[in-house]
XYZ file of C-alpha atoms in Angstrom:
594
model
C -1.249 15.720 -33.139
C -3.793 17.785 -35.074
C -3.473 14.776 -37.805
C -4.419 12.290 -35.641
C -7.428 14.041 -33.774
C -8.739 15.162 -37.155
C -8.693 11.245 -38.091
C -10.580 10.391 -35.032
C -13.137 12.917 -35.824
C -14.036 12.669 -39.174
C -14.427 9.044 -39.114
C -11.883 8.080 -41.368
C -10.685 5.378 -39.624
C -13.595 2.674 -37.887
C -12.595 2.590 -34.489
C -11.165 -0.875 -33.072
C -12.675 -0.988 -29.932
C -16.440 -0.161 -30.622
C -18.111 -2.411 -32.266
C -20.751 -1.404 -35.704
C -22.548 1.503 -34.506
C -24.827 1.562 -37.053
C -25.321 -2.413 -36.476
C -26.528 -1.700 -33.027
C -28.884 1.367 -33.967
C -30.790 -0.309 -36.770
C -31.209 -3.541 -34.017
C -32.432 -1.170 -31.300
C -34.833 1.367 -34.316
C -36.620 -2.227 -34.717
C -36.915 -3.392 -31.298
C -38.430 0.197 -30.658
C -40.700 -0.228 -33.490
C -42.059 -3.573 -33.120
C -44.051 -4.140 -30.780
C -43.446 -7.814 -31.123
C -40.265 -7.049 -30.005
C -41.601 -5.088 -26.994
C -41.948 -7.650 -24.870
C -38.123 -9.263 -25.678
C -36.862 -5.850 -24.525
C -38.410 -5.936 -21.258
C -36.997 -9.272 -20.462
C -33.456 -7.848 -21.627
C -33.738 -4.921 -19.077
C -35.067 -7.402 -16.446
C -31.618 -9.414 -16.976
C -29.683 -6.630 -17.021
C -30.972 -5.383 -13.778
C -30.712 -8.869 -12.738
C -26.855 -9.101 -13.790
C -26.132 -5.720 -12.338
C -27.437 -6.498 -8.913
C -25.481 -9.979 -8.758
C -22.033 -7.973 -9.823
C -22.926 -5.586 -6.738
C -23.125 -9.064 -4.453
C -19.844 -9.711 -5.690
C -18.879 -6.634 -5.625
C -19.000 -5.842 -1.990
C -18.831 -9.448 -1.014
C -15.138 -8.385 -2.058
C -14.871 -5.350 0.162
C -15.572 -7.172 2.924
C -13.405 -9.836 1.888
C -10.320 -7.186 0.770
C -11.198 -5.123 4.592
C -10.445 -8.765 6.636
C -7.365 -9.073 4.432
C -6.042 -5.927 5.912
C -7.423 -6.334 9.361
C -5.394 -9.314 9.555
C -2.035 -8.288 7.611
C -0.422 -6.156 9.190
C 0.570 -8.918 11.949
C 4.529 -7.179 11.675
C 3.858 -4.118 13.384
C 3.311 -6.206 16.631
C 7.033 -6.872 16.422
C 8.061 -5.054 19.942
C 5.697 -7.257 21.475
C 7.727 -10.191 21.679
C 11.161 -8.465 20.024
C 12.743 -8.352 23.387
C 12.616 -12.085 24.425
C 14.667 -12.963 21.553
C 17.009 -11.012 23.323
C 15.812 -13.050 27.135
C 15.220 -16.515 25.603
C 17.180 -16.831 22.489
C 20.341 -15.016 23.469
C 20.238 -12.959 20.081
C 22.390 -9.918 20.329
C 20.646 -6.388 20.013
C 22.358 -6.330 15.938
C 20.580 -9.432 15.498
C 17.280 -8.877 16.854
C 17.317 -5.439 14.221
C 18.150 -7.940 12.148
C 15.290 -9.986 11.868
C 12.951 -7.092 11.509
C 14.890 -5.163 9.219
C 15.329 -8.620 6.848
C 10.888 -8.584 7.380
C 10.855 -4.562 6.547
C 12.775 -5.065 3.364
C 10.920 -8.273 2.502
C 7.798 -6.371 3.194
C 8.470 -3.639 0.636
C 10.941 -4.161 -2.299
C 8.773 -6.994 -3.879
C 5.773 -4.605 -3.867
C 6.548 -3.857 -7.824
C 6.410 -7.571 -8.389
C 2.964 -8.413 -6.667
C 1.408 -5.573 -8.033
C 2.337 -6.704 -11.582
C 0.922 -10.470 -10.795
C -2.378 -8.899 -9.072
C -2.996 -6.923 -12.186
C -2.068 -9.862 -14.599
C -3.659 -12.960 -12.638
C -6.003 -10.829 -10.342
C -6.055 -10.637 -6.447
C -7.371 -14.052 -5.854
C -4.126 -16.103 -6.311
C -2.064 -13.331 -4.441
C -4.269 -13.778 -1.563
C -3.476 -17.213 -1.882
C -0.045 -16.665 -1.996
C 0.190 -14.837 0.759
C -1.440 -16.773 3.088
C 0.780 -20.103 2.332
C 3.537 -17.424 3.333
C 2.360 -16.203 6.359
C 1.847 -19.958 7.642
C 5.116 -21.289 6.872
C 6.919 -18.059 8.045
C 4.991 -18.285 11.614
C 5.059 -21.936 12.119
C 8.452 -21.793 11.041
C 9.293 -18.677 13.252
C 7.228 -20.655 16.731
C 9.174 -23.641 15.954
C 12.574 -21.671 15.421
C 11.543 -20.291 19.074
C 10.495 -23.390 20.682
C 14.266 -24.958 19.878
C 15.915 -22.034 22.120
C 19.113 -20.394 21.718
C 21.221 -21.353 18.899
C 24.489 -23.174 19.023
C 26.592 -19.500 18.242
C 24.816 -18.383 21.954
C 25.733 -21.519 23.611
C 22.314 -23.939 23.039
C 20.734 -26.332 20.563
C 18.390 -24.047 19.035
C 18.173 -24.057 15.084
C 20.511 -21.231 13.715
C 19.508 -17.481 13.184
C 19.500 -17.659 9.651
C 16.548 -19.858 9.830
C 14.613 -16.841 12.172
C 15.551 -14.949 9.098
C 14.231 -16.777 6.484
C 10.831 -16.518 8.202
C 10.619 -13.639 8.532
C 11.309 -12.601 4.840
C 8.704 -15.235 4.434
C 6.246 -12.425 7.042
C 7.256 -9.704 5.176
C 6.494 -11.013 1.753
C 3.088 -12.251 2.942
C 2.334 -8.719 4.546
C 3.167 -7.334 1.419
C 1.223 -9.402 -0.752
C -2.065 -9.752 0.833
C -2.448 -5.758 1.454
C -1.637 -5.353 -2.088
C -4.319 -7.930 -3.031
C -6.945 -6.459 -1.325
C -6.214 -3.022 -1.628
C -5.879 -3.621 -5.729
C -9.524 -4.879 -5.527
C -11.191 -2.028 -3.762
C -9.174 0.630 -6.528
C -10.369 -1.206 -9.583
C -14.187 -2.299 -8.313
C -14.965 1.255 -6.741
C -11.799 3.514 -8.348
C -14.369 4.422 -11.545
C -16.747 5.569 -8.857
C -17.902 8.114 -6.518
C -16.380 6.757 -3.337
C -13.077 5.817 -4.863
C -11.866 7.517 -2.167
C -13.715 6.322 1.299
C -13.186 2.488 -0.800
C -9.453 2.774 -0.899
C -9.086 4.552 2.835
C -10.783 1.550 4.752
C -8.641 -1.271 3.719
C -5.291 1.099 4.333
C -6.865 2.087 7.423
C -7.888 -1.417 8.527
C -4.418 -2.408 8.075
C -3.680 -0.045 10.435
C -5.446 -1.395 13.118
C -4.554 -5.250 12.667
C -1.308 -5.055 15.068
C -3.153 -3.990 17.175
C -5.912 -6.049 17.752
C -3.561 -8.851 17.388
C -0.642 -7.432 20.138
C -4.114 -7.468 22.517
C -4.654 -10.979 21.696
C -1.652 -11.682 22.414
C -0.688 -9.487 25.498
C -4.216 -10.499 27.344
C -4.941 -14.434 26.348
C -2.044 -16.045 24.966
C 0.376 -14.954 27.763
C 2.154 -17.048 30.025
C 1.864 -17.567 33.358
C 4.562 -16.947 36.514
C 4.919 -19.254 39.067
C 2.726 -17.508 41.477
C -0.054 -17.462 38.927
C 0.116 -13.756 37.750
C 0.300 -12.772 34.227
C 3.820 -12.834 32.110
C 5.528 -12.284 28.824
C 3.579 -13.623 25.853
C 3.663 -16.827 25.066
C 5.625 -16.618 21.697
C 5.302 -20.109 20.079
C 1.236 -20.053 20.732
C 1.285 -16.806 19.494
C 2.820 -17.389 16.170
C 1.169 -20.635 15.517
C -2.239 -18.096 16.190
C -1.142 -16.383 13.712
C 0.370 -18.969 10.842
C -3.018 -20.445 11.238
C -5.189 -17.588 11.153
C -3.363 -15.773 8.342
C -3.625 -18.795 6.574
C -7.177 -19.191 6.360
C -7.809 -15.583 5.926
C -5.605 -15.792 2.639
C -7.801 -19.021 1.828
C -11.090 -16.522 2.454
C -9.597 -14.152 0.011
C -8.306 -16.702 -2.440
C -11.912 -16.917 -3.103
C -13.572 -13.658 -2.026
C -11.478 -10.930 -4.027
C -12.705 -10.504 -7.199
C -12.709 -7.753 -9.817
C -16.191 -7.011 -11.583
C -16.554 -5.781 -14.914
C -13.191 -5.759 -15.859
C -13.269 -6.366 -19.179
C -15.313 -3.546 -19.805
C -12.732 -1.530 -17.612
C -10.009 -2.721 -20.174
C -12.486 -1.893 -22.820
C -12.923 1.711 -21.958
C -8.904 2.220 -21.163
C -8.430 0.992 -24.766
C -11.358 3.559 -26.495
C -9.762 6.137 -24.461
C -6.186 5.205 -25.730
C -7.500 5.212 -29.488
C -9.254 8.748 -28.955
C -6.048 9.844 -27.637
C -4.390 8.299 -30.796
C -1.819 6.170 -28.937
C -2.672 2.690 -30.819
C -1.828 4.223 -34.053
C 1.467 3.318 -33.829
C 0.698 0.114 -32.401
C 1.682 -2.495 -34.611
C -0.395 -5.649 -32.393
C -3.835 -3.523 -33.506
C -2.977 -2.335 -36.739
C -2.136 -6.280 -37.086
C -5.840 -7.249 -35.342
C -7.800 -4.616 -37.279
C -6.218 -5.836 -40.486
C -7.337 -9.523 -39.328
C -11.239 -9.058 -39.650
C -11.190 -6.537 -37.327
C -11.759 -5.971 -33.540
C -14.148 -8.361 -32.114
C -15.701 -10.134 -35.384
C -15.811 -13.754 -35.747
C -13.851 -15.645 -38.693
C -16.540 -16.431 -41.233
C -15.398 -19.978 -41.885
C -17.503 -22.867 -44.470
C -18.324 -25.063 -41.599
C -18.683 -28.709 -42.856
C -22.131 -30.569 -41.811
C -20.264 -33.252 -39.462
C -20.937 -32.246 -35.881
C -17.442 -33.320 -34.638
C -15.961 -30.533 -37.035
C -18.837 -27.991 -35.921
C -17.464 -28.324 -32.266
C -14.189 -28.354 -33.050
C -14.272 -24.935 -35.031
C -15.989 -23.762 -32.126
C -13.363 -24.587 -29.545
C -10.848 -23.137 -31.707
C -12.887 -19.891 -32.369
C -12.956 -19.825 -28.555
C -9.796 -20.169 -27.866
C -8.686 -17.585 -30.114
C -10.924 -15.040 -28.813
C -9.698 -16.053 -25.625
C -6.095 -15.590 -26.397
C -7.137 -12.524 -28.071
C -8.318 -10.995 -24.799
C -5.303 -11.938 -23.164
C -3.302 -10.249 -25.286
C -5.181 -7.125 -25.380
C -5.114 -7.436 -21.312
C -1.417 -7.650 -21.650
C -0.922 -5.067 -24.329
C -3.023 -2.472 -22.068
C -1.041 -3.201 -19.263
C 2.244 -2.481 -20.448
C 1.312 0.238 -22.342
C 0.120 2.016 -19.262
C 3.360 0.933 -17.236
C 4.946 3.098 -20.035
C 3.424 5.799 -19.703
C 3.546 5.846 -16.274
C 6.899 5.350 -16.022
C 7.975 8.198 -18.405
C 5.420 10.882 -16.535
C 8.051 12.634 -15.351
C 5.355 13.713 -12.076
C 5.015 10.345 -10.922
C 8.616 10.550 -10.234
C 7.634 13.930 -8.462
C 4.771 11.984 -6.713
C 7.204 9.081 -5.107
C 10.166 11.656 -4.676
C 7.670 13.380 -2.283
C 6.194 10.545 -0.964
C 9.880 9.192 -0.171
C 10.940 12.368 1.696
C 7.306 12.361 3.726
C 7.494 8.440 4.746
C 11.056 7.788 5.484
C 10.865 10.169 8.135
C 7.462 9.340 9.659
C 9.290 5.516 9.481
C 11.718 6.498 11.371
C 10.094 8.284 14.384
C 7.827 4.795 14.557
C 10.870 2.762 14.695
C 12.553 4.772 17.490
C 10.024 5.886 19.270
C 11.556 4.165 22.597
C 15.301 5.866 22.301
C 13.775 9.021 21.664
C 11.611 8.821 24.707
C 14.508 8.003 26.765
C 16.659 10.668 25.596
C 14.065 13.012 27.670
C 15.374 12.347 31.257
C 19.053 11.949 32.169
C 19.929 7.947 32.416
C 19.589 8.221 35.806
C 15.953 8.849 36.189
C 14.087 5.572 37.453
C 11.527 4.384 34.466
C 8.459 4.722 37.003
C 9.283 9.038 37.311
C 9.027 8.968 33.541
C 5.171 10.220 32.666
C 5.341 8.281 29.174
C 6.293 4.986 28.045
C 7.293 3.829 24.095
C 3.864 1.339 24.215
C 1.555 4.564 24.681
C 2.954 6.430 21.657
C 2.882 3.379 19.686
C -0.566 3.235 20.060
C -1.175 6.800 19.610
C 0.426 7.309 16.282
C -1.567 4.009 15.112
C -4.955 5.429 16.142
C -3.779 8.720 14.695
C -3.068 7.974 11.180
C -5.750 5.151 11.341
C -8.330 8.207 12.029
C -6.295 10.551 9.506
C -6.896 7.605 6.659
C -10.123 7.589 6.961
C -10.701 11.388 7.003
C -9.062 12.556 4.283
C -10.390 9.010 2.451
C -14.032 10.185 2.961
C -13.683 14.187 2.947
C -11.707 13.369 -0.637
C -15.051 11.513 -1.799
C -17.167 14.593 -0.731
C -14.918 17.647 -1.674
C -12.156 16.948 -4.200
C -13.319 17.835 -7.755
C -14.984 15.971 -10.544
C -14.377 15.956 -14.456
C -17.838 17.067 -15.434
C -18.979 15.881 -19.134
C -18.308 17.515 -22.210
C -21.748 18.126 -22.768
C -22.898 19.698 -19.315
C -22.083 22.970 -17.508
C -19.679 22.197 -14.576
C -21.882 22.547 -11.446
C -21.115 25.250 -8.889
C -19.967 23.413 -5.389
C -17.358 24.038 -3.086
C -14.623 22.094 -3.285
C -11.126 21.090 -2.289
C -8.389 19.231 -3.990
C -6.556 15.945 -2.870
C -3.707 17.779 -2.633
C -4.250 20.472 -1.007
C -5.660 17.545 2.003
C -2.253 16.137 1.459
C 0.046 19.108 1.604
C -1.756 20.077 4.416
C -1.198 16.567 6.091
C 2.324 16.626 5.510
C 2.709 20.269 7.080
C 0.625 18.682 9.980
C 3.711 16.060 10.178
C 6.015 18.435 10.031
C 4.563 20.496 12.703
C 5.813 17.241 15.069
C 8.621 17.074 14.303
C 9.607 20.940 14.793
C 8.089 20.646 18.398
C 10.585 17.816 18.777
C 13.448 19.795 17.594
C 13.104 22.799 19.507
C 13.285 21.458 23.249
C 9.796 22.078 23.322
C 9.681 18.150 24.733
C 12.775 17.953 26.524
C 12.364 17.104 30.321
C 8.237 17.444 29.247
C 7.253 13.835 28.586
C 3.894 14.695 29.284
C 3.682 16.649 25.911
C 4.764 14.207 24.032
C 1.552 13.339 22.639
C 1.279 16.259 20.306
C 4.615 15.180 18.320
C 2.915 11.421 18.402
C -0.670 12.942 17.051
C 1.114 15.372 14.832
C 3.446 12.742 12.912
C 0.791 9.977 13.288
C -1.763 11.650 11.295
C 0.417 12.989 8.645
C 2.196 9.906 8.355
C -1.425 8.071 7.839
C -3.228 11.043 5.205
C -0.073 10.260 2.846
C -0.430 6.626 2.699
C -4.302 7.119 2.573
C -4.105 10.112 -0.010
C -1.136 8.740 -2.269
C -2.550 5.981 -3.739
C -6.183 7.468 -4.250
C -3.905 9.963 -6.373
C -2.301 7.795 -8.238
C -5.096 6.026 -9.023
C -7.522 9.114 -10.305
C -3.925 10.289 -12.039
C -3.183 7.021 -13.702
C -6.279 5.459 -13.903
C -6.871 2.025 -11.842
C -6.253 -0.645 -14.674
C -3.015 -1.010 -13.704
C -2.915 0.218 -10.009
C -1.008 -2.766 -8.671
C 2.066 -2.123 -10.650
C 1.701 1.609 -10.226
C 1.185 1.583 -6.865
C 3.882 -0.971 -5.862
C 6.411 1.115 -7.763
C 5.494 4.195 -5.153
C 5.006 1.777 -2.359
C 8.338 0.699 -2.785
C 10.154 3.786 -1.517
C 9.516 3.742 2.111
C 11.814 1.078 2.495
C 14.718 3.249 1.256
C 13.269 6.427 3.539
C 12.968 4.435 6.208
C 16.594 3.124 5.937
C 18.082 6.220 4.889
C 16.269 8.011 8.290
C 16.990 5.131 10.037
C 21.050 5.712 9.423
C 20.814 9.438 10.057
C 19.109 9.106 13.359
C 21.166 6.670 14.496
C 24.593 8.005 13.337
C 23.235 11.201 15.024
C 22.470 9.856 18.260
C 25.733 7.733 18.517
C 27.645 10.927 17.972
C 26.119 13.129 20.438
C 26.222 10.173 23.054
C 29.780 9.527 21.871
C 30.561 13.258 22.440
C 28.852 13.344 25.820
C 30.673 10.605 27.089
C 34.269 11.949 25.488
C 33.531 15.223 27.036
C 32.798 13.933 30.949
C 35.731 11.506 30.538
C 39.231 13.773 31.458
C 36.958 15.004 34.764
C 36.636 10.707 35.578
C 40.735 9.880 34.499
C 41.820 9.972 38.459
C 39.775 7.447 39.633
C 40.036 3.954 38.076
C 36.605 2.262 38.584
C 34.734 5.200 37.318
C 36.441 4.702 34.076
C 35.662 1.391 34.028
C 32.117 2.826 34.530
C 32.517 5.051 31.637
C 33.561 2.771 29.235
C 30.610 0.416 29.817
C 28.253 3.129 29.845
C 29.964 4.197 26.102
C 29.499 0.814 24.713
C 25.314 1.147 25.248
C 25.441 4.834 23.535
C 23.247 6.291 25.901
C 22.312 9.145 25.130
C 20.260 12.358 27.084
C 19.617 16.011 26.121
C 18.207 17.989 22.711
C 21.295 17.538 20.922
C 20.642 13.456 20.452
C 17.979 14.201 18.072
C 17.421 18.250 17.039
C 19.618 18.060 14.036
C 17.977 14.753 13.109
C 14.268 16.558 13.194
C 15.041 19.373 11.889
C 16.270 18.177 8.803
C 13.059 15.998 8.889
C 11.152 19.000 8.471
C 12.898 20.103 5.378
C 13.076 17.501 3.396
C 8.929 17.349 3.947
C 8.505 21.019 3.246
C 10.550 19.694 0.444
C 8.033 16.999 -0.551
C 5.915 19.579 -0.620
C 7.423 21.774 -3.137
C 7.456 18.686 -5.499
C 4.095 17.620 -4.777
C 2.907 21.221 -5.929
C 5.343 20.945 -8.882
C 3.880 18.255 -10.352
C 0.295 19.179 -9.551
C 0.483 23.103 -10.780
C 3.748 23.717 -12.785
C 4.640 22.852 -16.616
C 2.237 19.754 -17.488
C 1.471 19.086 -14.463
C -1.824 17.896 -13.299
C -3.786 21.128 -13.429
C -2.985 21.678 -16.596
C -3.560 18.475 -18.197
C -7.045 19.305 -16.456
C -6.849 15.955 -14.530
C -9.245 16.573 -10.967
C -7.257 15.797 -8.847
């Protein structure tokens, strides 16, 4: 280690990333001192100030291009708005209805990995792309897989389930994609800046908000009408082509709108902080390039006086520099999802961030068996002081807030790296972490209230466990990937990312199991237990039995264990979040500002 810093210093070896120092001084010594040459420098910093303001255009031309990606996205989480009429109008069973969201859910999230390796290779643009030819043919696909009613296994001439399926894996994938896109753009055009932070918590946070903007389009125009002229159900098949069509042209808009500035030099400075750090020593694709003429120099060729040949050694020199900077690209980029891969605290990071979402995934999705495990199944729905809809929309403007919070408060109070060559200045400040352990405390906090009976018979307080899990659940999805990309850098934030992003599909599932394995057996036991008192009389049996085959279930005992467990594993997640900030080589002492 001391061998290779020692090399670095003492100039032994010409770095292969800068280009001749000395080249550049003498050029600039003369400009300074000629005042010829005066004149030719002002019109250099004019078109440098000229070139910087046109990459700001761009820029935030992308923002805004990356925040209507995510406004429109997140189109899945309006999925209970028309869920039940598959059940009404399709005759799908309750298993298959699950079915078709949980196909979208896993579509959604396990080719994360994938799109953020192709944003960071090919940039956002084509993903964009992408994703909006996916989100058309999965909606006009799912509206005409509607419009052709129930399917021949439920009695009609509808086209088969497996068709409802395959457009909705087509949804998911599309979700996925263009919220990677976009948010991929904000981390590498802002992540080098000062509002990294408040950059990467709008997009998350606007995807937040696009179900439900889009359920109220839905809900209050494209509805259909009853025969006496009042308001009805949605109208599903205008509804999805609304969205096929829309999503569509917003992944057009961002086909063309997300683009990454200055990322060459960003590649640039990831590779002169690799060499300082002496990790392309060993690399035999530089020591190859530096023994070819070196790092950015141009073949000195005998070019022959026929024009035709003069062009032609031009293209070629072209293209090779070209492929030259692809390959660097490409070198970069799996060299940093090495390293990322063997820091043993990212795996830390995603355990944590696994144990924090899976739970917070799995309040969302049964948010409306919860509620009516409150009140006995007796209870008339219009007693009940809470409904699922309310809660649904609590938690979203909760962690929609919570995003952009801790995005912005991050910008203004988490610590800098100050230069080597200036005193650190005296501020107050607080980590990203601690925001984030605090967050996930704030979730946990919910979920105790749940466990305890605090709720139980008091829907009216059921807000608090909404607010409480909503904004937790929202600070770690905001917070998590600013962290990984001040950890990791943001040259290859897609990839990183996605590999994170990929584990709330597994929490989700794994919650998902344990609630509902949970709840069956409590409702299984309550039923069991009222049965010998019901064995004399031969219709309330009957009544029994088809009461056990819904799994109703009523009382603490449906979901205590459930939540309380919840709890742990976050306090959990918290233990390995410190770990890998404060322990053995962890962030702290690696003095990354986190």
């Amino acid at each position: 280690m001391n061998t290779t810093g020692s090399a670095v210093l003492d100039g032994s070896h010409q770095p292969l990333l800068r280009e001749n120092e000395a080249s550049g001084d003498s050029n600039s010594s003369k400009l300074s001192n000629d005042p010829e040459n005066f004149s030719t420098s002002e019109e250099d910093v004019q078109v440098l100030d000229r070139r910087k303001g046109s990459m700001n255009i761009v820029r935030y031309l992308s923002f805004a291009c990356a925040i209507l990606n995510c406004l429109c996205a997140g189109s899945i989480t309006a999925y209970s708005l028309y869920g039940h009429l598959f059940l009404a109008r399709l005759h799908y069973t309750q298993l298959q209805v699950n079915a078709v969201s949980i196909a979208a859910e896993l579509a959604l999230y396990l080719p994360v990995p994938v799109f953020g390796y192709l944003c960071d290779r090919y940039s956002p643009g084509p993903l964009s792309l992408g994703a909006g030819i996916l989100f058309g043919l999965g909606y006009l696909l799912a509206a005409f897989t509607y419009r052709s009613g129930p399917p021949a296994a439920s009695g009609g001439h509808g086209w088969p389930l497996g068709v409802m399926l395959l457009a909705f894996v087509c949804i998911g994938m599309g979700t996925s994609s263009m919220y990677l896109s976009a948010v991929t753009t904000c981390a590498k055009n802002f992540g080098r800046g000062k509002h990294k932070g408040f950059a990467l918590a709008m997009p998350i946070a606007a995807f937040g908000l696009s179900g439900m903007w889009q359920s109220q389009i839905g809900s209050h125009l494209l509805y259909e009408r009853e025969p006496d002229g009042t308001k009805g159900d949605v109208d599903v098949f205008q509804y999805f082509l609304f969205l096929g069509i829309t999503l569509l042209c917003v992944g057009l808009i961002g086909a063309i709108g997300l683009r990454v500035v200055g990322e060459d030099e960003m590649i640039d400075d990831a590779m002169e902080e690799l060499e300082r750090s002496g990790f392309l020593e060993d690399s035999a694709f530089f020591q190859r390039d530096a023994i070819d003429q070196g790092y950015g120099t141009l073949n000195q060729r005998t070019l022959s006086s026929d024009e035709v040949e003069i062009l032609r050694q031009e293209t070629e020199e072209m293209k090779r520099r070209e492929d030259q900077g692809m390959q660097k690209k490409t070198w970069l980029l799996n060299e940093e999802t090495r390293r990322f891969l063997t820091d043993h605290t990212m795996w830390w990071l995603a355990a944590g961030f696994f144990l924090v979402t899976g739970p917070g995934e799995a309040f969302i999705n049964n948010l409306g068996t919860i509620i009516g495990t409150l009140y006995p199944p007796s209870t008339s729905p219009n007693t009940i002081p809470t409904a699922a809809a309310t809660h649904v929309s609590i938690v979203a403007v909760t962690s929609t807030l919570a995003r952009i919070i801790t995005g912005t408060l991050s910008d203004l109070l988490a610590p800098t790296s100050s230069l080597h060559s200036l005193p650190p200045r005296k501020r107050f400040t607080v980590s990203r972490m601690t925001f984030l352990l605090i967050f996930s405390l704030i979730l946990s906090l919910g979920q105790i209230l749940l466990a305890s009976g605090f709720i139980q018979q008091h829907g009216e307080r059921f807000w608090l466990v909404s607010a409480l899990i909503g904004a937790g659940y929202g600070a770690a999805f905001s917070l998590t990937p600013i962290i990984c990309s001040v950890v990791w850098g943001v040259e290859n934030f897609g990839t990183n990312w996605g590999l994170v992003a990929v584990v709330p599909a597994f929490g989700a599932t794994v919650w998902g199991i344990v609630y509902s394995a949970m709840y069956q057996k409590a409702a299984g036991q309550q039923e069991h237990g009222d049965l010998p008192d019901l064995l004399t009389d031969r219709m309330l049996i009957v009544k029994v039995l088809e009461k056990a085959e819904e799994m109703l279930c009523y009382g603490k005992a449906c979901y205590a264990s459930t939540f309380w467990a919840m709890a742990i594993c976050v306090w959990v997640a918290c233990g390995l979040w410190l770990w890998a900030w404060k322990g053995p080589d962890g962030w702290s002492r690696r003095g990354i500002a986190v």
